[in-house]
mmCIF file of C-alpha atoms and ligand atoms in Angstrom:
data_model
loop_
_atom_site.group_PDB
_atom_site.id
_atom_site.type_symbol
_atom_site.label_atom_id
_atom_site.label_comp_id
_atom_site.label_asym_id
_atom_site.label_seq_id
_atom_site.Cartn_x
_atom_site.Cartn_y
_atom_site.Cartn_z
ATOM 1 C CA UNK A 1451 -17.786 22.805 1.570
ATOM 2 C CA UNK A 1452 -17.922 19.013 1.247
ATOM 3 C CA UNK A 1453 -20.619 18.264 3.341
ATOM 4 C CA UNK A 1454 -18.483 15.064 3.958
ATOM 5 C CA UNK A 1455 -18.909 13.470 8.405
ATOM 6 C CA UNK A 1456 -14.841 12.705 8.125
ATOM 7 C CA UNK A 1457 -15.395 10.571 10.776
ATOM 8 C CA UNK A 1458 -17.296 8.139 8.542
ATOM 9 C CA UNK A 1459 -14.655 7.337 5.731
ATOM 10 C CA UNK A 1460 -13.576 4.239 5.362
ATOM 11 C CA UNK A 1461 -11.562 2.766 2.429
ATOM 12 C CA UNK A 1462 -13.841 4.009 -0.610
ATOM 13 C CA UNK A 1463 -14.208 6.355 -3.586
ATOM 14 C CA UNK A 1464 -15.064 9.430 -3.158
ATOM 15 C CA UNK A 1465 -15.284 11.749 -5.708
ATOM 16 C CA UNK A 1466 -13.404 14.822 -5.671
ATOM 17 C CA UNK A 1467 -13.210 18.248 -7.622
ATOM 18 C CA UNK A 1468 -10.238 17.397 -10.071
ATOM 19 C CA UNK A 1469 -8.255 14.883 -11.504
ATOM 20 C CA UNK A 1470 -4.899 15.223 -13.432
ATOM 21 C CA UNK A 1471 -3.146 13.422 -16.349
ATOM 22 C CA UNK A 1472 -0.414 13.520 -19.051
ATOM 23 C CA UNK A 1473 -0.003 10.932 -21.888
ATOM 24 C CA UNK A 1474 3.680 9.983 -22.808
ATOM 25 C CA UNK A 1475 4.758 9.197 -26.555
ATOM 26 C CA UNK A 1476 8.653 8.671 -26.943
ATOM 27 C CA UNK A 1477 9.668 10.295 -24.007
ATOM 28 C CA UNK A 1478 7.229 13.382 -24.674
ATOM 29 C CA UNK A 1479 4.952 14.161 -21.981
ATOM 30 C CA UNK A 1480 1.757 15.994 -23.011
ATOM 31 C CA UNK A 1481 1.210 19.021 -20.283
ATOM 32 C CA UNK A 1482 -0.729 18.220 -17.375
ATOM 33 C CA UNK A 1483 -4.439 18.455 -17.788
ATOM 34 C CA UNK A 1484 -6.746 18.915 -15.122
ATOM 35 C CA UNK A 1485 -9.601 17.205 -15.380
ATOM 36 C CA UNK A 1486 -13.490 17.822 -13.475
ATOM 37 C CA UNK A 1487 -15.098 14.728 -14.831
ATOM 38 C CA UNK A 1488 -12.930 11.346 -13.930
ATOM 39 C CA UNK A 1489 -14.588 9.487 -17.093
ATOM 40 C CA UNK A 1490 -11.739 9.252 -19.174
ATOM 41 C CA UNK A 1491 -12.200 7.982 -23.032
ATOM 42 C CA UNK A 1492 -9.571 5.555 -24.049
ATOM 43 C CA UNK A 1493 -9.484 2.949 -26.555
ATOM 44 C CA UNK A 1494 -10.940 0.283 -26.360
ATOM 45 C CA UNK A 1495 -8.177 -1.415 -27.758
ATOM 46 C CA UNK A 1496 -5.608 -0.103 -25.059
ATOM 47 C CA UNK A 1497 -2.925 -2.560 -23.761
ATOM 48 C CA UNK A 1498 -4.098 -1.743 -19.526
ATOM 49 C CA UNK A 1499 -7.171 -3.221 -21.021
ATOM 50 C CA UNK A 1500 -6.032 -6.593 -22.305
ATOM 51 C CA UNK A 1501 -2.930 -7.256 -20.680
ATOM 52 C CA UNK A 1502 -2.760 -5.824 -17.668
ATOM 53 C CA UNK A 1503 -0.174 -3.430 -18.645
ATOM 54 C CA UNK A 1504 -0.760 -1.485 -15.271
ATOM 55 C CA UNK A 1505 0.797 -0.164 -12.302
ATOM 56 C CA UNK A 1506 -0.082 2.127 -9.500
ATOM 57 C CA UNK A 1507 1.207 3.712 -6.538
ATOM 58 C CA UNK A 1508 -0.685 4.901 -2.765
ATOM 59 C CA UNK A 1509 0.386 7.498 -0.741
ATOM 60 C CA UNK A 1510 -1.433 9.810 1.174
ATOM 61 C CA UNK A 1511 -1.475 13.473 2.316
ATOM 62 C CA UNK A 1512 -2.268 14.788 5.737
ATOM 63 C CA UNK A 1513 -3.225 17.784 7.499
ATOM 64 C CA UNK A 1514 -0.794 18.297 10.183
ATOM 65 C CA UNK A 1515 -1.814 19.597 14.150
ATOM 66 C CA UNK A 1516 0.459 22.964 12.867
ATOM 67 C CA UNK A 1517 -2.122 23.455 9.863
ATOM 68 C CA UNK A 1518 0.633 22.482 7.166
ATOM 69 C CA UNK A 1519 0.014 20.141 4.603
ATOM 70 C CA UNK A 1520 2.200 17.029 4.425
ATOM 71 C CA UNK A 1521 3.006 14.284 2.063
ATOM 72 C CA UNK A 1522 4.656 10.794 3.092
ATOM 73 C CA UNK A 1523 7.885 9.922 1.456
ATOM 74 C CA UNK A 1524 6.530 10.787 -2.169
ATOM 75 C CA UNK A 1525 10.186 10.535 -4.140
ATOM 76 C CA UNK A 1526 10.027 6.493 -3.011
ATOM 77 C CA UNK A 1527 6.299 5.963 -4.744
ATOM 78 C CA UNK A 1528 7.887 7.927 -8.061
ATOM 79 C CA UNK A 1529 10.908 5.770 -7.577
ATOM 80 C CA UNK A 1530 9.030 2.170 -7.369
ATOM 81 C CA UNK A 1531 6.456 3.309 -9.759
ATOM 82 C CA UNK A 1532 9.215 3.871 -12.398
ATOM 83 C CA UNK A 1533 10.284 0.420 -11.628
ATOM 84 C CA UNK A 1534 6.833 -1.264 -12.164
ATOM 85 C CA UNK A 1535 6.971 1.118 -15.308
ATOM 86 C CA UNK A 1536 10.200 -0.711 -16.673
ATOM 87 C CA UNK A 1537 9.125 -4.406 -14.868
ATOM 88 C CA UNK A 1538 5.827 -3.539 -17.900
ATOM 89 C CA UNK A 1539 7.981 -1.774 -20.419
ATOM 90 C CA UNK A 1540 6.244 1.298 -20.457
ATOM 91 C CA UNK A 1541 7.804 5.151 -19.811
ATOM 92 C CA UNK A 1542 7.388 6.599 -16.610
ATOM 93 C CA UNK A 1543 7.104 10.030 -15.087
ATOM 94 C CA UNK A 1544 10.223 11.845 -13.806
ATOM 95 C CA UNK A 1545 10.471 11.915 -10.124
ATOM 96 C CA UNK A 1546 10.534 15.790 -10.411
ATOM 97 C CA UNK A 1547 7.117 15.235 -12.421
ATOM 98 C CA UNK A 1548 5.228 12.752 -9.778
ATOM 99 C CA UNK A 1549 5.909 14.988 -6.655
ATOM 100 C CA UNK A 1550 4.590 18.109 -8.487
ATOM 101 C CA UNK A 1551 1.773 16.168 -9.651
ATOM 102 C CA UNK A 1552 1.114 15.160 -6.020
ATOM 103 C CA UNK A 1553 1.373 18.699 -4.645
ATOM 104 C CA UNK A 1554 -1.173 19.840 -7.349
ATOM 105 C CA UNK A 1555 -3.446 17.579 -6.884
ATOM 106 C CA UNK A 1556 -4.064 18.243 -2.895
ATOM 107 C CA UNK A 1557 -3.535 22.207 -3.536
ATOM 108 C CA UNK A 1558 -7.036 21.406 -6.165
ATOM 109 C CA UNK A 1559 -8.491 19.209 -3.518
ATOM 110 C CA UNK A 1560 -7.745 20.842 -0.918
ATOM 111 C CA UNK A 1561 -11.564 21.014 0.402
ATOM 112 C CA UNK A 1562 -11.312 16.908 0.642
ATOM 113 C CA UNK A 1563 -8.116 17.133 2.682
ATOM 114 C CA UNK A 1564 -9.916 15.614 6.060
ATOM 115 C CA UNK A 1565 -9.260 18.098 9.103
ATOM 116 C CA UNK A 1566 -6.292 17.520 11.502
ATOM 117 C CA UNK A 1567 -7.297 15.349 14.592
ATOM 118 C CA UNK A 1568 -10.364 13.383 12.405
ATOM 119 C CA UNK A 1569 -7.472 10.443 11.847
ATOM 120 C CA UNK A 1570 -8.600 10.804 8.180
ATOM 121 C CA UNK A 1571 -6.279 11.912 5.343
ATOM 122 C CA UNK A 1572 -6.009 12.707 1.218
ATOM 123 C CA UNK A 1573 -5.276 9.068 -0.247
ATOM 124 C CA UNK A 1574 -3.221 9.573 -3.516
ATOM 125 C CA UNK A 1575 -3.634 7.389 -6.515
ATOM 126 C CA UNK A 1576 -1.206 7.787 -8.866
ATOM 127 C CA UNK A 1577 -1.840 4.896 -12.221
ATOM 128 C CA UNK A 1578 0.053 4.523 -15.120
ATOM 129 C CA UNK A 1579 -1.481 2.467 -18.027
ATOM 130 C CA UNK A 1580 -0.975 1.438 -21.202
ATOM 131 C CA UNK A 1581 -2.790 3.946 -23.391
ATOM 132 C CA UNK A 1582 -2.327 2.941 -27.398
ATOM 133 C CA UNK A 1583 -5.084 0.511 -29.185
ATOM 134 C CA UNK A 1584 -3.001 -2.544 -29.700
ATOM 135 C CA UNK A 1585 -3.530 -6.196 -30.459
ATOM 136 C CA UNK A 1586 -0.577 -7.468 -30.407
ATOM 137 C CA UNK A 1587 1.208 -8.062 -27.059
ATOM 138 C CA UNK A 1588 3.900 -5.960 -26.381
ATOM 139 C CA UNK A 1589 4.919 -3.099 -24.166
ATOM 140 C CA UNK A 1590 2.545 -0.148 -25.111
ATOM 141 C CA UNK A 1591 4.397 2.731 -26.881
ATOM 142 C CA UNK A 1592 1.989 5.472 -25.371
ATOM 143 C CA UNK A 1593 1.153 5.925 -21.165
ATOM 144 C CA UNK A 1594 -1.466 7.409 -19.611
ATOM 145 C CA UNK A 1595 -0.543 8.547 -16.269
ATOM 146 C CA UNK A 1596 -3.366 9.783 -13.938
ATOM 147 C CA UNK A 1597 -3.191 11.424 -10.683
ATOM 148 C CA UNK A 1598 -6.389 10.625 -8.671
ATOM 149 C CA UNK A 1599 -7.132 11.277 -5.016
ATOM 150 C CA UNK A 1600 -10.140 10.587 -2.481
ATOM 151 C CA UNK A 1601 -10.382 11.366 1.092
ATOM 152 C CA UNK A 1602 -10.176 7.865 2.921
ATOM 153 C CA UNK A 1603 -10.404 7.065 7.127
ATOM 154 C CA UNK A 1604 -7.414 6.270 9.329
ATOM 155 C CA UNK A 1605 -8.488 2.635 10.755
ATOM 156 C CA UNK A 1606 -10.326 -0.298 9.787
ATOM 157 C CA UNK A 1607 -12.474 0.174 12.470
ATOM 158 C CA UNK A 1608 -11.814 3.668 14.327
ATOM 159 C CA UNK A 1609 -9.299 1.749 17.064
ATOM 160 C CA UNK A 1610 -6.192 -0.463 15.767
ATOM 161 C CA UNK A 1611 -8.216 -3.303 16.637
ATOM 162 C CA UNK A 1612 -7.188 -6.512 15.475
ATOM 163 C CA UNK A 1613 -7.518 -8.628 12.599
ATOM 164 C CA UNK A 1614 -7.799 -12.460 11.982
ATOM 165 C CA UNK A 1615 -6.382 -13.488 8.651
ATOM 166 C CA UNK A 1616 -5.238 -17.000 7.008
ATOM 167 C CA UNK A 1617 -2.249 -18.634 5.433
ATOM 168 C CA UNK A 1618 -4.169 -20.028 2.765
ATOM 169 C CA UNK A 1619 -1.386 -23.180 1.096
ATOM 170 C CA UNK A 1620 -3.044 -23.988 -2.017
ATOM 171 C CA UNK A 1621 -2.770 -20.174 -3.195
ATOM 172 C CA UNK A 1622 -0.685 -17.878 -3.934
ATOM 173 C CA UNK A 1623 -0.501 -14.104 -5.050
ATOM 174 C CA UNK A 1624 2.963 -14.306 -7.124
ATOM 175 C CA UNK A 1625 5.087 -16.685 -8.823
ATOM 176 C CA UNK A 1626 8.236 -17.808 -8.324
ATOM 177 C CA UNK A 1627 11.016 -14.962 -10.889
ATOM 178 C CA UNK A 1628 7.635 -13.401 -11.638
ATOM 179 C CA UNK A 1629 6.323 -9.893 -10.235
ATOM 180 C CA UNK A 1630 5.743 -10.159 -6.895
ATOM 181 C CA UNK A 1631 7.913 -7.381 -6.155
ATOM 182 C CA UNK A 1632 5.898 -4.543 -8.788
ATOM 183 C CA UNK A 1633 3.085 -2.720 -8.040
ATOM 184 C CA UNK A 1634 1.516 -4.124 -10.910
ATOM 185 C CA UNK A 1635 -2.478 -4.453 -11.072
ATOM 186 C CA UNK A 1636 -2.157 -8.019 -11.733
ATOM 187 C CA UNK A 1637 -0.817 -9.573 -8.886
ATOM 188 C CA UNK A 1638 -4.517 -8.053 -7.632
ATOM 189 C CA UNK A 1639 -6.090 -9.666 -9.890
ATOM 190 C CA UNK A 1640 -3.861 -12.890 -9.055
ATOM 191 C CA UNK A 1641 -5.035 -12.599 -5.261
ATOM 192 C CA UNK A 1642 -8.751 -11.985 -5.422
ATOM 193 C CA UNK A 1643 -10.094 -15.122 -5.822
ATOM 194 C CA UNK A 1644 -8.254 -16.011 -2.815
ATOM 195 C CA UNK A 1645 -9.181 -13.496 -0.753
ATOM 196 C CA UNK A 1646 -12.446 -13.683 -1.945
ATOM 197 C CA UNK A 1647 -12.655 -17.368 -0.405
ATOM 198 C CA UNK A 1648 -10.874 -16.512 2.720
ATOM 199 C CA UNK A 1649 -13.306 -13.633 3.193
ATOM 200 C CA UNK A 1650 -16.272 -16.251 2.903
ATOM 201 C CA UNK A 1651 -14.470 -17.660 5.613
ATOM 202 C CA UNK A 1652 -14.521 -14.813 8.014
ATOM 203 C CA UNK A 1653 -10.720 -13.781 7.357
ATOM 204 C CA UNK A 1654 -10.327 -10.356 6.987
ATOM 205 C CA UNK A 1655 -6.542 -11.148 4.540
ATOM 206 C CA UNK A 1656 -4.787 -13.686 2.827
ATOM 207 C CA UNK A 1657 -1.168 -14.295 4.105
ATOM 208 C CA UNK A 1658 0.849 -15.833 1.401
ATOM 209 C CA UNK A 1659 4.150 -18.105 1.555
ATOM 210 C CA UNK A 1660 7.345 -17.894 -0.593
ATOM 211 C CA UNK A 1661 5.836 -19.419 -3.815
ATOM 212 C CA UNK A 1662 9.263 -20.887 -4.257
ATOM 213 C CA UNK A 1663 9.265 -23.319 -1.679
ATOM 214 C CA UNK A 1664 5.427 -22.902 0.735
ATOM 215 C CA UNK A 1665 8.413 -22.580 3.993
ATOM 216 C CA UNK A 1666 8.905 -18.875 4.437
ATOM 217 C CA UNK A 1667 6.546 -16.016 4.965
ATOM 218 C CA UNK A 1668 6.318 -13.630 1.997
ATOM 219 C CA UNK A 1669 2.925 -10.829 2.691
ATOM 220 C CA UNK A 1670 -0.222 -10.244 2.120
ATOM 221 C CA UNK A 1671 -2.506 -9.831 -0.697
ATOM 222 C CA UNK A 1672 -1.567 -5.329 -0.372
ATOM 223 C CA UNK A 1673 0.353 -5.175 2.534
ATOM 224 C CA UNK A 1674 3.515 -6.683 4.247
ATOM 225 C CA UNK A 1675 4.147 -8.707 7.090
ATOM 226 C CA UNK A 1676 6.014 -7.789 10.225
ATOM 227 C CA UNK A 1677 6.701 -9.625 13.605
ATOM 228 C CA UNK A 1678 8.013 -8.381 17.012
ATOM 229 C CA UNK A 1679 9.790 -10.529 19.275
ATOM 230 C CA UNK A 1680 11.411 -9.676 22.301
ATOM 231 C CA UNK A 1681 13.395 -6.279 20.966
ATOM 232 C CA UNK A 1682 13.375 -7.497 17.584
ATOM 233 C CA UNK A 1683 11.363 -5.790 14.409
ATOM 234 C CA UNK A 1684 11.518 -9.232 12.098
ATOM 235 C CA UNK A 1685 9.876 -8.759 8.324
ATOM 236 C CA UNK A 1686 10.601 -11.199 5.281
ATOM 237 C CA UNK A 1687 13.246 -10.675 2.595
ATOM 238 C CA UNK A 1688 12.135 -12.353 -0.744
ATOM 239 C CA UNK A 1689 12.068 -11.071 -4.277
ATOM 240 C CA UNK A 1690 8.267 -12.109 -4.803
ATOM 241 C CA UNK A 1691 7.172 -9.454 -2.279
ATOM 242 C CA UNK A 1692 6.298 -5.699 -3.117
ATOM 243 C CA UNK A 1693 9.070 -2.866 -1.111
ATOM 244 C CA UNK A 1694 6.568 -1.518 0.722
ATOM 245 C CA UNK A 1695 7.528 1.917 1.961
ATOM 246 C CA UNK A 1696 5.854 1.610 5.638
ATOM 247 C CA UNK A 1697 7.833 -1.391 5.783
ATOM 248 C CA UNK A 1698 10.881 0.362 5.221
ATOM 249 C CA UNK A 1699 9.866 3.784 7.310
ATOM 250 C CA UNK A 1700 9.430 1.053 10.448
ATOM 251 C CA UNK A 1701 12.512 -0.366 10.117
ATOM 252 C CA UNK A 1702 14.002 2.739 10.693
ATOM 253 C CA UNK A 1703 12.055 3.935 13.191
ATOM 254 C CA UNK A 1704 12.875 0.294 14.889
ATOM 255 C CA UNK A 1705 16.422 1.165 14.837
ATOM 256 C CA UNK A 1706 15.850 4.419 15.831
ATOM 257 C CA UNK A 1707 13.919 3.686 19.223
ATOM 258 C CA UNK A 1708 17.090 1.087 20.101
ATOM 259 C CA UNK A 1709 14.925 -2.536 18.586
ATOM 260 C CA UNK A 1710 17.255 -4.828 16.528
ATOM 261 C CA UNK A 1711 16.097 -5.265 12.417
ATOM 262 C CA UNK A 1712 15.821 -8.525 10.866
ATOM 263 C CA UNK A 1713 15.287 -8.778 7.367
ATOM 264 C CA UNK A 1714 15.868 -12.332 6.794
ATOM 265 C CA UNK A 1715 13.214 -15.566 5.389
ATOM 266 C CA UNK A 1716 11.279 -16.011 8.495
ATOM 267 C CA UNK A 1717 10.479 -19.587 8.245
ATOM 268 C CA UNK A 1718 6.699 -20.614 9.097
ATOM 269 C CA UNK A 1719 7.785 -22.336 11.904
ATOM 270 C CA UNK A 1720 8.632 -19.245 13.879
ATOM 271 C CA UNK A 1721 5.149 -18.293 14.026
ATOM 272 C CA UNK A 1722 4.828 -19.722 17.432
ATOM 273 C CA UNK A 1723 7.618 -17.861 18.670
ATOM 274 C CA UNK A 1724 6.318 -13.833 17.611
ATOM 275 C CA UNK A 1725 4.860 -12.008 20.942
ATOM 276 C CA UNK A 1726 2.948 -9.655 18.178
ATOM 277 C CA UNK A 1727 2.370 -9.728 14.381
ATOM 278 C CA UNK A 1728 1.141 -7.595 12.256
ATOM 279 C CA UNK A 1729 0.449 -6.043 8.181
ATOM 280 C CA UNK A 1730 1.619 -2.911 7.166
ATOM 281 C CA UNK A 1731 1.041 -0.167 4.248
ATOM 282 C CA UNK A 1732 0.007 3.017 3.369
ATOM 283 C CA UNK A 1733 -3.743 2.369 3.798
ATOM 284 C CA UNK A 1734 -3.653 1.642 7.778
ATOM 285 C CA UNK A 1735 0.012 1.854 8.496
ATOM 286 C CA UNK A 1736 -0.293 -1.318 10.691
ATOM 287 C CA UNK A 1737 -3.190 -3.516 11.436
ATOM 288 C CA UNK A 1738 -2.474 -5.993 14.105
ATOM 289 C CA UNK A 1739 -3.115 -9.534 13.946
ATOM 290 C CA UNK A 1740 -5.230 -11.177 16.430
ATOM 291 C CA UNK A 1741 -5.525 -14.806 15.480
ATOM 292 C CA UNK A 1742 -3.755 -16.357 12.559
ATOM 293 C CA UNK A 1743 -4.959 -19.743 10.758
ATOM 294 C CA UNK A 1744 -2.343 -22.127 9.032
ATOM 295 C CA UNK A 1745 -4.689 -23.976 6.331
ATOM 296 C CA UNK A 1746 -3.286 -26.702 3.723
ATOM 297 C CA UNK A 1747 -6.542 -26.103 1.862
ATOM 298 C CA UNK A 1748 -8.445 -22.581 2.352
ATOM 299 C CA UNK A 1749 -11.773 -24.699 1.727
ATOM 300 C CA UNK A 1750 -11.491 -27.302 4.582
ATOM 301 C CA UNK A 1751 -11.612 -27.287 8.535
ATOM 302 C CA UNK A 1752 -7.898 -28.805 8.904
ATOM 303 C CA UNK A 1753 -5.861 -25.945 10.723
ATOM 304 C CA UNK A 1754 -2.975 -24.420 13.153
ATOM 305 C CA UNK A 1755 -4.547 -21.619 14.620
ATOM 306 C CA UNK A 1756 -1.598 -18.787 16.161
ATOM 307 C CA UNK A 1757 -3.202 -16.249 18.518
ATOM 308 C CA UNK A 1758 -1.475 -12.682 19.230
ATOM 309 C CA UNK A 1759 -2.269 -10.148 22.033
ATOM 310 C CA UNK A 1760 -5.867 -9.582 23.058
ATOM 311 C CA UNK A 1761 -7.494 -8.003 19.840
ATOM 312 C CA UNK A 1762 -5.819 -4.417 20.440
ATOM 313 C CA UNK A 1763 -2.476 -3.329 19.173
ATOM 314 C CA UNK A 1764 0.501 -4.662 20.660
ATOM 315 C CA UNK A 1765 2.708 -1.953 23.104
ATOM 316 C CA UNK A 1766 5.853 -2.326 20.752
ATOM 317 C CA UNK A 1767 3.844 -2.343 17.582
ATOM 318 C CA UNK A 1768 1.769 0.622 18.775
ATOM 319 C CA UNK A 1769 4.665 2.449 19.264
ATOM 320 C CA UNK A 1770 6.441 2.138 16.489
ATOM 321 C CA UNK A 1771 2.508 3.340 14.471
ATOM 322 C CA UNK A 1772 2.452 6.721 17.060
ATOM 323 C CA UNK A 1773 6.016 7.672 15.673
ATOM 324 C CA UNK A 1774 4.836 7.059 12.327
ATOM 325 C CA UNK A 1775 1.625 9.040 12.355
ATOM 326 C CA UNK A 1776 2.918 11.769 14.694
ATOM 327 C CA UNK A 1777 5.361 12.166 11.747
ATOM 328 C CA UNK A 1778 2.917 12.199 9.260
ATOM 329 C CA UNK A 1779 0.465 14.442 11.125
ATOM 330 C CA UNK A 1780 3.490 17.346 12.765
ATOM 331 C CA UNK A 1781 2.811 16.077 15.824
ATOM 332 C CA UNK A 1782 6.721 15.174 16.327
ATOM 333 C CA UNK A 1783 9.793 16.261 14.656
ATOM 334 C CA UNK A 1784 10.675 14.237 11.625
ATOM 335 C CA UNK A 1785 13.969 13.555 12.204
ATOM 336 C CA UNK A 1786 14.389 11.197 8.655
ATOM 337 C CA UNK A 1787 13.077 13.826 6.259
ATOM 338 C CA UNK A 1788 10.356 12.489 4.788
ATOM 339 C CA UNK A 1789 8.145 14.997 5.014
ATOM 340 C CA UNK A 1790 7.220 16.792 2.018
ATOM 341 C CA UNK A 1791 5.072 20.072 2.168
ATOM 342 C CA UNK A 1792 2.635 21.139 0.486
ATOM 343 C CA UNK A 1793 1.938 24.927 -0.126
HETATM 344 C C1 PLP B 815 1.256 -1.327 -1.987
HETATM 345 C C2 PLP B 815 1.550 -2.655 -1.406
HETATM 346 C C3 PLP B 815 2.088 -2.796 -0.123
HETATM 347 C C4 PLP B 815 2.303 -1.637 0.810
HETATM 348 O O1 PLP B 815 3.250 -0.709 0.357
HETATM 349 P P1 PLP B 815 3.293 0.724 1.018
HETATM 350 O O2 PLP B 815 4.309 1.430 0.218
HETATM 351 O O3 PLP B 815 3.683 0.562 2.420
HETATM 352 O O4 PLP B 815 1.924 1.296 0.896
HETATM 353 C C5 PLP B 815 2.399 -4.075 0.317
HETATM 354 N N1 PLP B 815 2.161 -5.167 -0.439
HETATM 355 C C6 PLP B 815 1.633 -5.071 -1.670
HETATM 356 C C7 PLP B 815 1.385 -6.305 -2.446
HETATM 357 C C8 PLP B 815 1.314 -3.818 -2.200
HETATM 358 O O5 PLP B 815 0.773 -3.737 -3.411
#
């Protein structure tokens, strides 16, 4: 027993009964130890410390209306996290090694795995950091990698209700060849001062431009950007924005229900022309977007100020979040596979 009102989580740390980790020295992995406390001791000289040699993954597992346990898609976190591991230099865990890490870690936390039909679900927080006290900067030779979970809410609010948010021109979250597209702790760190301002502001995210040229959309500060116009599911393509995997589980689910998939730079200008917009990721699978704000400088009143829907979901964009859910929660068949069980 928890003691925890489900209904209540939001976005925040809870602590659970166990964490797991395994420390990595030339390809060795130490065996996985399962941890009660989640103080760890580490060096004060470690590399995650200084120079951000980071990188973390989110996924999330659910209790299903059948009673089964299910993860989302966990292979594609071990695959991007092993590409944020090279992007830093640093050794990875094996696919085989991530998923089995996941599974433990609900089966141990299985008392924080929120109930089915509470919209509430087991967010997993796998982090790999640079372990070794170093000084000099260069890819650590040791990892840490921790598997951490708390039990987090469905929604921002407890509908899909809609957010305002700001393209904010005198910022941005990545540089141009730089490394946008890892899950790397800095680009956090890049984006909070930013969304820091815009929060001031009343703007609930920060949407950022190609850093290239400030012409085409990239995402926002932890979660992509989609549009939907007439039958069409249109998200950026650019190399300074993170693969997100609900990105990529809409577009097929797009195709799927018969809408036409555009990948493509979706130049600013076309933000006139979108019947419904939205961000997308693990954390709320898609929050819509009620107004958006255009600013050349995040600090002044100059502005072009977009406007979707009514404040609720859009029809096509709600549709495409039911399949997704009703996936993750057994409500509907998964006909893609993604589902991984836990038993
Ligand atoms: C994690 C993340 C996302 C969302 O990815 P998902 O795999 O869908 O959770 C989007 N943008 C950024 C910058 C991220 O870090």
């Amino acid at each position: 027993m928890t003691g925890i009102d489900w209904s209540k989580l939001t976005f925040s740390y809870t602590k659970t009964n166990t964490m797991l980790c395994s420390r990595c020295i030339g390809g060795q992995w130490t065996p996985v130890e399962s941890r009660t406390d989640d103080n760890i001791s580490i060096s004060a000289f470690a590399g995650g410390l200084h120079y951000a040699i980071e990188c973390f993954e989110g996924l999330k597992a659910f209790r299903g209306k059948d009673g089964k346990v299910r993860l989302f898609r966990p292979e594609e976190n071990a695959k991007r996290l092993q590409r944020s591991a090279k992007y830093l230099g640093i050794e990875a865990p094996s696919t085989e090694m991530f998923v089995e890490m996941c599974k433990r870690i609900v089966r141990e936390n299985i008392d924080f795995l929120p109930p089915y039909g509470s919209h509430a679900s087991l967010y997993l927080r796998p982090t790999l950091i640079g372990f070794n006290p170093q000084l000099g900067v260069q890819s650590s030779k040791e990892s840490l990698f921790m598997m951490l979970c708390s039990p987090v809410g469905a929604y921002t609010g407890g509908t899909l209700e809609a957010i305002d948010v700001v393209i904010a021109r005198n910022y941005d979250r990545a540089a141009p060849n730089g490394c946008g597209a890892y899950k790397v702790g800095g680009n956090y760190a890049a984006s909070l001062y930013s969304l820091n301002v815009a929060h001031e502001f009343g703007y609930k995210a920060v949407l950022y431009l190609d850093p290239a040229t400030k012409t085409t959309i990239d995402e926002f500060n932890s979660s992509n950007f989609f549009a939907i116009r007439g039958n069409s599911y249109i998200t950026p393509k650019s190399d300074s924005i993170l693969p997100s995997i609900t990105n990529m589980s809409l577009e097929t689910v797009a195709a799927y229900v018969g809408m036409d998939v555009e990948r493509r730079p979706v130049p600013v200008e076309e933000l006139s022309t979108f019947e419904e917009v939205g961000e997308c990721g693990t954390a709320v699978v898609i929050t819509p977007v009620h107004r958006l704000a255009d600013k050349p400088f995040l600090e002044s009143e100059e502005e072009t100020v977009y406007t979707y829907g009514d404040g609720l979901c859009g029809e096509k964009s709600l549709r495409l979040y039911n399949m997704i859910t009703g996936i993750q929660y057994g409500e509907i068949e998964d006909p893609f596979g993604w589902t991984v069980f836990v038993d």
